[in-house]
Amino acid sequence: MKLPEAQNEKSEWMTTTCNHALYAIIDVFTQYYDVLHTLLLDELYQQLIWCVQQDNEQLARSGTNCLENLVISNGTKFTKEAWDSTCVCMLDIFKKTIPHNLLIWRPDDGHENSVEEMNGGLEGMNLDQTHDTRSRLYRADSNHSVSSSISADSRDHKIPRTKVFTDQKLFQCLLIKCVVQLELIQTIDNIVFFPTTSRKEDAENLAAAQSEVEVTVDLDHSHNHEDQGMYHFLSSDQLFKLVDCLLESHTFAKDFNSNHEQRNLLWKAGFKGKAKPNLLKQETQSLACLFRILFRMYNDEARKDAWPDVENKLISICHSSLEYFLSLQSDSHRDAWSNIIILLITRLLKMSDDRFRVHASHYYALMCDTMNYDLKYELRSILRKFFIHVGLKSGIIHPDRTS
């Protein structure tokens, strides 16, 4: 860490020695947790926060992976104070890696200090971002790297070389931040609900939406996988903090994806490909994770005192999410939301009658508006189940006339 930033040795050290040592330290800490946790837990978290802020994508990924390994391996032994420190660590990483400058970058800054002036703490992240990560996590199917695109653009439009370099450097900083945001969203999901649980639920929800069988309340089955995670070890206040962070990440991604003018500017400045830059995965995965947390709390008898707050948050976020879904102009953007809408309606259909009436009264008109769009079969199928359920609970459909 004491090596000067400009030295090549530091970049190599981050990718090799530091990366390997990080995993080894977490393994040793886990093996001797009972002895070491009071001495080193907070310091370890500070090291992980440092890792995700560096100019090295591999090290940033390793930081979030090690955080996940540490918490899943030791979370059952955590005290309330340890969980507080864990949540603070995750919140710090979220706040330090939201790529705010995606929304404010302009092509006419024109001076060499643009990275430092706009970045305010990005700490000059490197230019070694892999093309695979860029195309997979940031742009939708691009065949051009950032560096090659910017270089080509500079030839076409005679952009000054210093401007090209500083913009390229800034873009790399922001791309790595996007990677960390996605990694941390997945880390929180894995910690709270256990790895692969959410993917299994999405697959089950999709299969149920495509079938003719009505969705029924089956809370015990739906919580079997979730209870393997750390959900029960987190207090309601701690879960709410995670929800607020996920919502902030979702809101940022939504704002960026809605800002077509800014996305065009970035695209013309170097983010060339078959589509404009987007944060679709961040937008959808953060929302799906926070929905899972809130719906789980909503069905937890041990958290009855938090139910009013959970209900208010659910109604507010669900309503705004459906409004946003209806405002989308792109079919591909709507398709990216398929799992969110299926998750939302599936959870609504599993509610008790009283709760279902409360929520349906807020979303019914919006659900009707979705019928104006050419939706996928599974979305049409789950919407049909919603409307039939409303009819049954309102007494306007005879139980024998639902087919």
GROMACS .gro file of C-alpha atoms in nm:
model
  403
    1MET     CA    1   0.000   0.000   0.000
    2LYS     CA    2   0.296   0.233   0.058
    3LEU     CA    3   0.426   0.197  -0.297
    4PRO     CA    4   0.386   0.512  -0.510
    5GLU     CA    5   0.077   0.502  -0.731
    6ALA     CA    6   0.274   0.547  -1.053
    7GLN     CA    7   0.494   0.241  -1.008
    8ASN     CA    8   0.413  -0.059  -1.228
    9GLU     CA    9   0.518  -0.279  -0.939
   10LYS     CA   10   0.213  -0.167  -0.742
   11SER     CA   11  -0.033  -0.277  -1.011
   12GLU     CA   12   0.145  -0.613  -1.039
   13TRP     CA   13   0.152  -0.648  -0.660
   14MET     CA   14  -0.224  -0.586  -0.640
   15THR     CA   15  -0.299  -0.856  -0.896
   16THR     CA   16  -0.063  -1.116  -0.750
   17THR     CA   17   0.065  -1.093  -0.392
   18CYS     CA   18  -0.209  -0.869  -0.251
   19ASN     CA   19  -0.490  -1.065  -0.415
   20HIS     CA   20  -0.367  -1.403  -0.291
   21ALA     CA   21  -0.281  -1.268   0.054
   22LEU     CA   22  -0.630  -1.124   0.091
   23TYR     CA   23  -0.797  -1.464   0.055
   24ALA     CA   24  -0.538  -1.626   0.281
   25ILE     CA   25  -0.594  -1.366   0.555
   26ILE     CA   26  -0.971  -1.429   0.544
   27ASP     CA   27  -0.910  -1.805   0.574
   28VAL     CA   28  -0.680  -1.760   0.874
   29PHE     CA   29  -0.922  -1.514   1.036
   30THR     CA   30  -1.209  -1.762   0.993
   31GLN     CA   31  -1.006  -2.049   1.138
   32TYR     CA   32  -0.917  -1.847   1.448
   33TYR     CA   33  -1.229  -1.628   1.460
   34ASP     CA   34  -1.293  -1.673   1.834
   35VAL     CA   35  -0.948  -1.538   1.916
   36LEU     CA   36  -0.912  -1.272   1.648
   37HIS     CA   37  -1.254  -1.114   1.592
   38THR     CA   38  -1.234  -0.855   1.870
   39LEU     CA   39  -0.889  -0.749   1.749
   40LEU     CA   40  -0.912  -0.757   1.371
   41LEU     CA   41  -1.269  -0.757   1.237
   42ASP     CA   42  -1.300  -0.379   1.195
   43GLU     CA   43  -0.949  -0.355   1.052
   44LEU     CA   44  -1.024  -0.631   0.803
   45TYR     CA   45  -1.333  -0.443   0.687
   46GLN     CA   46  -1.123  -0.131   0.634
   47GLN     CA   47  -0.881  -0.333   0.421
   48LEU     CA   48  -1.169  -0.467   0.211
   49ILE     CA   49  -1.306  -0.114   0.163
   50TRP     CA   50  -0.958  -0.007   0.051
   51CYS     CA   51  -0.942  -0.297  -0.199
   52VAL     CA   52  -1.263  -0.203  -0.380
   53GLN     CA   53  -1.142   0.156  -0.421
   54GLN     CA   54  -0.819   0.067  -0.602
   55ASP     CA   55  -0.741   0.085  -0.970
   56ASN     CA   56  -0.754  -0.290  -1.015
   57GLU     CA   57  -1.070  -0.473  -1.114
   58GLN     CA   58  -0.951  -0.812  -0.997
   59LEU     CA   59  -0.867  -0.674  -0.652
   60ALA     CA   60  -1.201  -0.492  -0.635
   61ARG     CA   61  -1.385  -0.813  -0.714
   62SER     CA   62  -1.174  -1.002  -0.461
   63GLY     CA   63  -1.266  -0.746  -0.196
   64THR     CA   64  -1.639  -0.811  -0.234
   65ASN     CA   65  -1.585  -1.189  -0.265
   66CYS     CA   66  -1.378  -1.195   0.053
   67LEU     CA   67  -1.642  -0.990   0.233
   68GLU     CA   68  -1.901  -1.249   0.132
   69ASN     CA   69  -1.679  -1.541   0.238
   70LEU     CA   70  -1.599  -1.380   0.572
   71VAL     CA   71  -1.962  -1.308   0.660
   72ILE     CA   72  -2.108  -1.640   0.541
   73SER     CA   73  -1.835  -1.835   0.723
   74ASN     CA   74  -1.858  -1.644   1.052
   75GLY     CA   75  -2.195  -1.465   1.056
   76THR     CA   76  -2.356  -1.719   1.291
   77LYS     CA   77  -2.100  -1.614   1.556
   78PHE     CA   78  -2.140  -1.238   1.507
   79THR     CA   79  -2.256  -1.019   1.792
   80LYS     CA   80  -2.492  -0.728   1.726
   81GLU     CA   81  -2.188  -0.500   1.722
   82ALA     CA   82  -2.016  -0.720   1.464
   83TRP     CA   83  -2.327  -0.710   1.244
   84ASP     CA   84  -2.338  -0.331   1.282
   85SER     CA   85  -1.977  -0.313   1.162
   86THR     CA   86  -2.060  -0.546   0.873
   87CYS     CA   87  -2.352  -0.331   0.760
   88VAL     CA   88  -2.141  -0.015   0.790
   89CYS     CA   89  -1.876  -0.180   0.571
   90MET     CA   90  -2.130  -0.270   0.302
   91LEU     CA   91  -2.287   0.076   0.315
   92ASP     CA   92  -1.945   0.240   0.283
   93ILE     CA   93  -1.861   0.029  -0.022
   94PHE     CA   94  -2.196   0.116  -0.180
   95LYS     CA   95  -2.157   0.488  -0.125
   96LYS     CA   96  -1.793   0.501  -0.233
   97THR     CA   97  -1.857   0.314  -0.558
   98ILE     CA   98  -2.175   0.472  -0.697
   99PRO     CA   99  -2.049   0.609  -1.033
  100HIS     CA  100  -2.203   0.956  -0.995
  101ASN     CA  101  -1.990   1.104  -1.273
  102LEU     CA  102  -2.174   0.904  -1.536
  103LEU     CA  103  -2.452   1.159  -1.497
  104ILE     CA  104  -2.237   1.473  -1.507
  105TRP     CA  105  -1.959   1.399  -1.758
  106ARG     CA  106  -1.944   1.641  -2.051
  107PRO     CA  107  -1.731   1.615  -2.364
  108ASP     CA  108  -1.616   1.978  -2.357
  109ASP     CA  109  -1.424   1.985  -2.024
  110GLY     CA  110  -1.108   2.015  -2.228
  111HIS     CA  111  -0.838   2.028  -1.961
  112GLU     CA  112  -0.604   1.769  -1.819
  113ASN     CA  113  -0.736   1.784  -1.465
  114SER     CA  114  -1.090   1.672  -1.558
  115VAL     CA  115  -1.051   1.335  -1.388
  116GLU     CA  116  -0.933   1.479  -1.059
  117GLU     CA  117  -1.182   1.768  -1.059
  118MET     CA  118  -1.485   1.558  -1.143
  119ASN     CA  119  -1.380   1.247  -0.962
  120GLY     CA  120  -1.317   1.381  -0.615
  121GLY     CA  121  -1.179   1.056  -0.481
  122LEU     CA  122  -1.184   0.796  -0.757
  123GLU     CA  123  -0.809   0.773  -0.695
  124GLY     CA  124  -0.706   0.732  -1.058
  125MET     CA  125  -0.822   0.379  -1.133
  126ASN     CA  126  -0.631   0.185  -1.397
  127LEU     CA  127  -0.677   0.139  -1.770
  128ASP     CA  128  -0.657  -0.242  -1.760
  129GLN     CA  129  -1.033  -0.307  -1.744
  130THR     CA  130  -1.107  -0.629  -1.931
  131HIS     CA  131  -1.320  -0.612  -2.246
  132ASP     CA  132  -1.518  -0.913  -2.125
  133THR     CA  133  -1.630  -0.733  -1.811
  134ARG     CA  134  -1.716  -0.414  -1.998
  135SER     CA  135  -1.932  -0.590  -2.252
  136ARG     CA  136  -2.096  -0.821  -2.000
  137LEU     CA  137  -2.155  -0.584  -1.708
  138TYR     CA  138  -2.179  -0.240  -1.858
  139ARG     CA  139  -2.278  -0.235  -2.225
  140ALA     CA  140  -2.522  -0.461  -2.398
  141ASP     CA  141  -2.316  -0.670  -2.642
  142SER     CA  142  -2.035  -0.447  -2.768
  143ASN     CA  143  -1.749  -0.555  -2.992
  144HIS     CA  144  -1.527  -0.255  -2.921
  145SER     CA  145  -1.310  -0.186  -2.619
  146VAL     CA  146  -1.325   0.154  -2.453
  147SER     CA  147  -0.965   0.235  -2.539
  148SER     CA  148  -0.995   0.142  -2.905
  149SER     CA  149  -1.327   0.326  -2.940
  150ILE     CA  150  -1.194   0.641  -2.783
  151SER     CA  151  -0.885   0.629  -3.000
  152ALA     CA  152  -1.096   0.590  -3.313
  153ASP     CA  153  -1.322   0.871  -3.205
  154SER     CA  154  -1.026   1.098  -3.146
  155ARG     CA  155  -0.902   1.035  -3.500
  156ASP     CA  156  -1.244   1.109  -3.646
  157HIS     CA  157  -1.306   1.428  -3.451
  158LYS     CA  158  -0.951   1.544  -3.374
  159ILE     CA  159  -1.001   1.539  -2.997
  160PRO     CA  160  -0.682   1.652  -2.818
  161ARG     CA  161  -0.471   1.359  -2.701
  162THR     CA  162  -0.465   1.477  -2.338
  163LYS     CA  163  -0.843   1.499  -2.338
  164VAL     CA  164  -0.872   1.150  -2.486
  165PHE     CA  165  -0.639   1.011  -2.220
  166THR     CA  166  -0.812   1.174  -1.925
  167ASP     CA  167  -1.156   1.072  -2.049
  168GLN     CA  168  -1.038   0.719  -2.108
  169LYS     CA  169  -0.898   0.709  -1.757
  170LEU     CA  170  -1.221   0.846  -1.610
  171PHE     CA  171  -1.431   0.596  -1.806
  172GLN     CA  172  -1.220   0.311  -1.670
  173CYS     CA  173  -1.271   0.442  -1.316
  174LEU     CA  174  -1.645   0.450  -1.365
  175LEU     CA  175  -1.660   0.108  -1.527
  176ILE     CA  176  -1.484  -0.051  -1.231
  177LYS     CA  177  -1.728   0.121  -0.998
  178CYS     CA  178  -2.014  -0.032  -1.198
  179VAL     CA  179  -1.852  -0.373  -1.153
  180VAL     CA  180  -1.825  -0.324  -0.776
  181GLN     CA  181  -2.189  -0.213  -0.750
  182LEU     CA  182  -2.306  -0.532  -0.922
  183GLU     CA  183  -2.072  -0.749  -0.716
  184LEU     CA  184  -2.192  -0.593  -0.390
  185ILE     CA  185  -2.560  -0.634  -0.482
  186GLN     CA  186  -2.494  -1.003  -0.541
  187THR     CA  187  -2.288  -1.023  -0.220
  188ILE     CA  188  -2.576  -0.884  -0.012
  189ASP     CA  189  -2.819  -1.125  -0.177
  190ASN     CA  190  -2.587  -1.419  -0.109
  191ILE     CA  191  -2.528  -1.317   0.253
  192VAL     CA  192  -2.892  -1.258   0.341
  193PHE     CA  193  -3.044  -1.553   0.154
  194PHE     CA  194  -2.750  -1.788   0.077
  195PRO     CA  195  -2.589  -1.826  -0.269
  196THR     CA  196  -2.807  -1.948  -0.559
  197THR     CA  197  -3.131  -1.905  -0.360
  198SER     CA  198  -3.252  -1.610  -0.566
  199ARG     CA  199  -3.171  -1.777  -0.898
  200LYS     CA  200  -3.368  -2.083  -0.789
  201GLU     CA  201  -3.663  -1.865  -0.687
  202ASP     CA  202  -3.657  -1.681  -1.022
  203ALA     CA  203  -3.658  -2.015  -1.204
  204GLU     CA  204  -3.947  -2.146  -0.990
  205ASN     CA  205  -4.145  -1.823  -1.037
  206LEU     CA  206  -4.094  -1.834  -1.414
  207ALA     CA  207  -4.205  -2.197  -1.432
  208ALA     CA  208  -4.512  -2.120  -1.220
  209ALA     CA  209  -4.598  -1.817  -1.434
  210GLN     CA  210  -4.581  -2.027  -1.751
  211SER     CA  211  -4.802  -2.302  -1.607
  212GLU     CA  212  -5.180  -2.307  -1.577
  213VAL     CA  213  -5.165  -2.388  -1.205
  214GLU     CA  214  -5.277  -2.110  -0.974
  215VAL     CA  215  -5.021  -1.965  -0.731
  216THR     CA  216  -5.103  -2.062  -0.372
  217VAL     CA  217  -4.972  -1.962  -0.030
  218ASP     CA  218  -4.684  -2.194   0.060
  219LEU     CA  219  -4.469  -1.998   0.300
  220ASP     CA  220  -4.283  -2.292   0.455
  221HIS     CA  221  -4.158  -2.411   0.118
  222SER     CA  222  -4.062  -2.064  -0.002
  223HIS     CA  223  -3.847  -2.002   0.304
  224ASN     CA  224  -3.657  -2.331   0.307
  225HIS     CA  225  -3.367  -2.195   0.103
  226GLU     CA  226  -3.380  -1.840   0.244
  227ASP     CA  227  -3.332  -1.965   0.600
  228GLN     CA  228  -2.989  -2.101   0.510
  229GLY     CA  229  -2.863  -1.744   0.482
  230MET     CA  230  -2.788  -1.484   0.748
  231TYR     CA  231  -3.135  -1.328   0.738
  232HIS     CA  232  -3.229  -1.437   1.092
  233PHE     CA  233  -2.906  -1.298   1.237
  234LEU     CA  234  -2.971  -0.946   1.109
  235SER     CA  235  -3.193  -0.704   1.300
  236SER     CA  236  -3.478  -0.524   1.124
  237ASP     CA  237  -3.290  -0.194   1.143
  238GLN     CA  238  -2.988  -0.353   0.978
  239LEU     CA  239  -3.202  -0.502   0.702
  240PHE     CA  240  -3.369  -0.163   0.645
  241LYS     CA  241  -3.025  -0.005   0.603
  242LEU     CA  242  -2.938  -0.261   0.337
  243VAL     CA  243  -3.273  -0.198   0.167
  244ASP     CA  244  -3.208   0.178   0.162
  245CYS     CA  245  -2.867   0.123   0.004
  246LEU     CA  246  -3.008  -0.112  -0.259
  247LEU     CA  247  -3.278   0.145  -0.333
  248GLU     CA  248  -3.015   0.419  -0.376
  249SER     CA  249  -2.821   0.197  -0.617
  250HIS     CA  250  -3.141   0.115  -0.808
  251THR     CA  251  -3.246   0.480  -0.825
  252PHE     CA  252  -2.908   0.586  -0.961
  253ALA     CA  253  -2.914   0.317  -1.231
  254LYS     CA  254  -3.272   0.410  -1.319
  255ASP     CA  255  -3.180   0.778  -1.348
  256PHE     CA  256  -2.888   0.694  -1.574
  257ASN     CA  257  -3.089   0.459  -1.796
  258SER     CA  258  -3.359   0.726  -1.831
  259ASN     CA  259  -3.109   0.995  -1.931
  260HIS     CA  260  -3.086   0.922  -2.304
  261GLU     CA  261  -2.905   1.247  -2.381
  262GLN     CA  262  -2.624   1.167  -2.136
  263ARG     CA  263  -2.597   0.809  -2.258
  264ASN     CA  264  -2.564   0.937  -2.614
  265LEU     CA  265  -2.285   1.175  -2.509
  266LEU     CA  266  -2.094   0.890  -2.346
  267TRP     CA  267  -2.154   0.662  -2.643
  268LYS     CA  268  -2.020   0.921  -2.887
  269ALA     CA  269  -1.722   0.982  -2.660
  270GLY     CA  270  -1.608   0.624  -2.675
  271PHE     CA  271  -1.865   0.378  -2.548
  272LYS     CA  272  -1.929   0.248  -2.898
  273GLY     CA  273  -2.113  -0.075  -2.965
  274LYS     CA  274  -2.447  -0.202  -3.080
  275ALA     CA  275  -2.627  -0.020  -2.801
  276LYS     CA  276  -2.586   0.285  -2.582
  277PRO     CA  277  -2.424   0.229  -2.239
  278ASN     CA  278  -2.669   0.114  -1.976
  279LEU     CA  279  -2.693  -0.006  -1.616
  280LEU     CA  280  -2.979  -0.251  -1.665
  281LYS     CA  281  -2.836  -0.522  -1.442
  282GLN     CA  282  -2.774  -0.277  -1.158
  283GLU     CA  283  -3.125  -0.136  -1.203
  284THR     CA  284  -3.301  -0.474  -1.190
  285GLN     CA  285  -3.082  -0.681  -0.957
  286SER     CA  286  -3.076  -0.417  -0.681
  287LEU     CA  287  -3.457  -0.390  -0.694
  288ALA     CA  288  -3.505  -0.768  -0.692
  289CYS     CA  289  -3.279  -0.802  -0.387
  290LEU     CA  290  -3.457  -0.532  -0.187
  291PHE     CA  291  -3.798  -0.683  -0.277
  292ARG     CA  292  -3.685  -1.021  -0.149
  293ILE     CA  293  -3.569  -0.870   0.179
  294LEU     CA  294  -3.890  -0.672   0.234
  295PHE     CA  295  -4.125  -0.958   0.138
  296ARG     CA  296  -3.932  -1.194   0.366
  297MET     CA  297  -3.966  -0.950   0.656
  298TYR     CA  298  -4.337  -0.909   0.571
  299ASN     CA  299  -4.392  -1.282   0.632
  300ASP     CA  300  -4.174  -1.310   0.942
  301GLU     CA  301  -4.378  -1.346   1.261
  302ALA     CA  302  -4.069  -1.251   1.463
  303ARG     CA  303  -4.069  -0.906   1.300
  304LYS     CA  304  -4.430  -0.802   1.359
  305ASP     CA  305  -4.314  -0.472   1.508
  306ALA     CA  306  -4.155  -0.385   1.173
  307TRP     CA  307  -4.456  -0.485   0.958
  308PRO     CA  308  -4.608  -0.134   0.931
  309ASP     CA  309  -4.278   0.010   0.806
  310VAL     CA  310  -4.226  -0.285   0.572
  311GLU     CA  311  -4.576  -0.244   0.428
  312ASN     CA  312  -4.529   0.128   0.369
  313LYS     CA  313  -4.196   0.071   0.195
  314LEU     CA  314  -4.338  -0.211  -0.018
  315ILE     CA  315  -4.639  -0.008  -0.131
  316SER     CA  316  -4.425   0.295  -0.215
  317ILE     CA  317  -4.152   0.105  -0.401
  318CYS     CA  318  -4.390  -0.134  -0.580
  319HIS     CA  319  -4.609   0.154  -0.699
  320SER     CA  320  -4.316   0.361  -0.827
  321SER     CA  321  -4.162   0.052  -0.990
  322LEU     CA  322  -4.481  -0.030  -1.181
  323GLU     CA  323  -4.511   0.333  -1.292
  324TYR     CA  324  -4.152   0.321  -1.418
  325PHE     CA  325  -4.213  -0.010  -1.597
  326LEU     CA  326  -4.509   0.144  -1.779
  327SER     CA  327  -4.296   0.442  -1.884
  328LEU     CA  328  -4.030   0.231  -2.057
  329GLN     CA  329  -4.006   0.293  -2.431
  330SER     CA  330  -3.779   0.004  -2.525
  331ASP     CA  331  -3.898  -0.356  -2.559
  332SER     CA  332  -3.557  -0.483  -2.449
  333HIS     CA  333  -3.572  -0.264  -2.138
  334ARG     CA  334  -3.919  -0.400  -2.054
  335ASP     CA  335  -3.795  -0.754  -2.112
  336ALA     CA  336  -3.516  -0.694  -1.860
  337TRP     CA  337  -3.788  -0.626  -1.603
  338SER     CA  338  -3.974  -0.954  -1.661
  339ASN     CA  339  -3.833  -1.129  -1.354
  340ILE     CA  340  -3.909  -0.824  -1.136
  341ILE     CA  341  -4.277  -0.815  -1.239
  342ILE     CA  342  -4.312  -1.193  -1.203
  343LEU     CA  343  -4.148  -1.180  -0.858
  344LEU     CA  344  -4.376  -0.896  -0.747
  345ILE     CA  345  -4.702  -1.053  -0.864
  346THR     CA  346  -4.606  -1.400  -0.737
  347ARG     CA  347  -4.544  -1.258  -0.389
  348LEU     CA  348  -4.872  -1.065  -0.404
  349LEU     CA  349  -5.064  -1.382  -0.491
  350LYS     CA  350  -4.913  -1.559  -0.189
  351MET     CA  351  -5.037  -1.293   0.056
  352SER     CA  352  -5.325  -1.337   0.296
  353ASP     CA  353  -5.658  -1.202   0.171
  354ASP     CA  354  -5.644  -0.890   0.388
  355ARG     CA  355  -5.295  -0.800   0.278
  356PHE     CA  356  -5.369  -0.876  -0.085
  357ARG     CA  357  -5.664  -0.636  -0.082
  358VAL     CA  358  -5.446  -0.360   0.065
  359HIS     CA  359  -5.178  -0.399  -0.201
  360ALA     CA  360  -5.410  -0.469  -0.496
  361SER     CA  361  -5.597  -0.147  -0.427
  362HIS     CA  362  -5.272   0.047  -0.484
  363TYR     CA  363  -5.158  -0.137  -0.796
  364TYR     CA  364  -5.478  -0.243  -0.973
  365ALA     CA  365  -5.499   0.049  -1.215
  366LEU     CA  366  -5.131   0.014  -1.302
  367MET     CA  367  -5.175  -0.359  -1.362
  368CYS     CA  368  -5.460  -0.276  -1.601
  369ASP     CA  369  -5.234  -0.037  -1.790
  370THR     CA  370  -4.980  -0.314  -1.852
  371MET     CA  371  -5.234  -0.474  -2.085
  372ASN     CA  372  -5.161  -0.197  -2.337
  373TYR     CA  373  -4.823  -0.355  -2.413
  374ASP     CA  374  -4.722  -0.658  -2.612
  375LEU     CA  375  -4.585  -0.863  -2.323
  376LYS     CA  376  -4.418  -1.202  -2.305
  377TYR     CA  377  -4.640  -1.505  -2.249
  378GLU     CA  378  -4.524  -1.554  -1.888
  379LEU     CA  379  -4.609  -1.193  -1.803
  380ARG     CA  380  -4.953  -1.219  -1.962
  381SER     CA  381  -5.007  -1.547  -1.774
  382ILE     CA  382  -4.911  -1.409  -1.430
  383LEU     CA  383  -5.122  -1.095  -1.492
  384ARG     CA  384  -5.419  -1.315  -1.577
  385LYS     CA  385  -5.374  -1.495  -1.243
  386PHE     CA  386  -5.361  -1.159  -1.067
  387PHE     CA  387  -5.687  -1.039  -1.222
  388ILE     CA  388  -5.863  -1.369  -1.150
  389HIS     CA  389  -5.740  -1.349  -0.790
  390VAL     CA  390  -5.877  -0.995  -0.760
  391GLY     CA  391  -6.210  -1.114  -0.899
  392LEU     CA  392  -6.230  -1.406  -0.656
  393LYS     CA  393  -6.142  -1.196  -0.351
  394SER     CA  394  -6.385  -0.924  -0.458
  395GLY     CA  395  -6.672  -1.168  -0.515
  396ILE     CA  396  -6.718  -1.077  -0.881
  397ILE     CA  397  -6.601  -1.415  -1.014
  398HIS     CA  398  -6.762  -1.745  -0.921
  399PRO     CA  399  -6.496  -1.995  -0.802
  400ASP     CA  400  -6.616  -2.244  -1.066
  401ARG     CA  401  -6.579  -1.991  -1.350
  402THR     CA  402  -6.207  -1.915  -1.341
  403SER     CA  403  -6.100  -2.126  -1.641
   0.00000   0.00000   0.00000
